[in-house]
Amino acid sequence: MILDGKAVSEKRLEFLKEVIGESGLYPRLATVIVGNDPASQMYVRMKHRACERVGIGSVGIEIPGDSTTKKVLESISGLNRDADINGILVQLPLPEQIDTDKVITAVKTEKDVDGFHPTNLGLLMSGKPRFAPCTPKGIMNLLEDYRIPIAGERVVIAGRSIDVGRPMAALMTNADATVTVCHSRTRNLSAELRQADILISAIGKAHFITQDMVKSGAVVVDVGINQLNGNLVGDVDFDGVKKVASAITPVPGGVGPMTIATLMENTFLAATRIS
Ligand code: NAD
């Protein structure tokens, strides 16, 4: 079975549009981009397009790539104070000279629709999430849509980043899965991955996960976005792994669209909480 994130995200966006329409609210998202990295610009454009589609206002703040941390913090501080802005998204990665931790921590927690602020990550860890980071939350929504059971399942996550691996582990723990987090220092990764009923890869290496690393009947979620010979591919060798998996997400069209839909849902949530 192909887990069609594009179709599920479309359905969720349509539903959200109706809910926003009926709410009488006009949520607004501010995006902050520092520099002109083409991939970041593309992601921000996609987010603005999604906003338009569901009835969320969006403001794009563009800061020159050679700016200081102070300049970025000033911008965030203005958005924190702006009562018309419900959600703030800082597009990562930031240029090297910017202190990313300081920037993430500067976002007002009630407007932190990316869920990367330590307070929001802490709430998620404590089992009482306010905003869960969009990619892992989007994966939970995708699995739920396909009625894939989670409680009691063995979930193995490859990658321990703040935006994917760690919050994914917290969401899965909160949903009663038995969770293993693997990373670059994990010994015998293949053996760990083969234990998975649900395998989630967020490594960022093209076609790294091969058929022999996947248990027969496993559900495979591919978060990776990599360039290979001019094509966009995931971490998972899709053609090989689909022969053994019971369900698998494609790249593109799997996790990516779910991430954007979740950002819209988080922004609406922020608007309902503030008003
Ligand atoms: P990251 O670089 O911050 O983290 C990568 C993780 O992979 C690290 O924890 C590292 O320990 C682990 N890793 C690296 N090599 C490994 C190996 N050989 N074995 C086991 N673990 C290994 O990356 P990230 O931000 O978590 O993103 C991961 C991938 O997911 C990237 O391709 C990124 O583009 C993609 N991504 C996609 C979405 C989406 O919406 N689809 C969102 C975020 C990230």
mmCIF file of N, CA and C in Angstrom, residues 12 21 28 51 59 80 82 93 125 132 159 164 168 211 231:
data_model
loop_
_atom_site.group_PDB
_atom_site.id
_atom_site.type_symbol
_atom_site.label_atom_id
_atom_site.label_comp_id
_atom_site.label_asym_id
_atom_site.label_seq_id
_atom_site.Cartn_x
_atom_site.Cartn_y
_atom_site.Cartn_z
ATOM 1 N N ARG A 12 -7.141 17.121 4.201
ATOM 2 C CA ARG A 12 -7.047 17.865 5.462
ATOM 3 C C ARG A 12 -7.108 19.367 5.222
ATOM 4 N N GLY A 21 -13.220 28.964 7.732
ATOM 5 C CA GLY A 21 -14.340 29.765 7.219
ATOM 6 C C GLY A 21 -15.436 29.906 8.264
ATOM 7 N N ARG A 28 -3.075 34.449 10.844
ATOM 8 C CA ARG A 28 -1.973 34.975 10.018
ATOM 9 C C ARG A 28 -0.644 34.349 10.424
ATOM 10 N N CYS A 51 -1.198 28.660 2.656
ATOM 11 C CA CYS A 51 -1.925 29.646 3.475
ATOM 12 C C CYS A 51 -3.093 30.225 2.660
ATOM 13 N N VAL A 59 2.578 36.679 5.745
ATOM 14 C CA VAL A 59 3.520 37.783 5.573
ATOM 15 C C VAL A 59 4.903 37.170 5.442
ATOM 16 N N ASN A 80 6.685 39.019 17.446
ATOM 17 C CA ASN A 80 6.132 38.576 18.739
ATOM 18 C C ASN A 80 5.123 39.592 19.266
ATOM 19 N N ASP A 82 3.451 41.860 17.457
ATOM 20 C CA ASP A 82 2.401 42.190 16.490
ATOM 21 C C ASP A 82 1.147 41.334 16.747
ATOM 22 N N PRO A 93 17.713 25.746 7.271
ATOM 23 C CA PRO A 93 18.776 26.231 8.148
ATOM 24 C C PRO A 93 19.045 27.719 7.955
ATOM 25 N N MET A 125 7.342 16.405 25.252
ATOM 26 C CA MET A 125 7.987 15.317 26.006
ATOM 27 C C MET A 125 7.162 14.917 27.225
ATOM 28 N N ALA A 132 3.115 20.475 18.180
ATOM 29 C CA ALA A 132 4.108 19.444 17.871
ATOM 30 C C ALA A 132 4.753 19.816 16.547
ATOM 31 N N GLY A 159 17.580 8.748 12.848
ATOM 32 C CA GLY A 159 17.752 10.213 12.881
ATOM 33 C C GLY A 159 17.268 10.752 14.213
ATOM 34 N N VAL A 164 12.810 16.413 13.471
ATOM 35 C CA VAL A 164 12.137 15.162 13.080
ATOM 36 C C VAL A 164 12.328 14.053 14.137
ATOM 37 N N MET A 168 9.517 12.996 16.915
ATOM 38 C CA MET A 168 8.834 11.784 16.423
ATOM 39 C C MET A 168 8.803 10.726 17.519
ATOM 40 N N GLN A 211 16.222 -3.015 0.977
ATOM 41 C CA GLN A 211 15.267 -4.091 1.256
ATOM 42 C C GLN A 211 15.699 -5.003 2.417
ATOM 43 N N ASN A 231 17.266 13.965 -9.632
ATOM 44 C CA ASN A 231 15.909 13.623 -9.165
ATOM 45 C C ASN A 231 15.803 13.767 -7.660
#
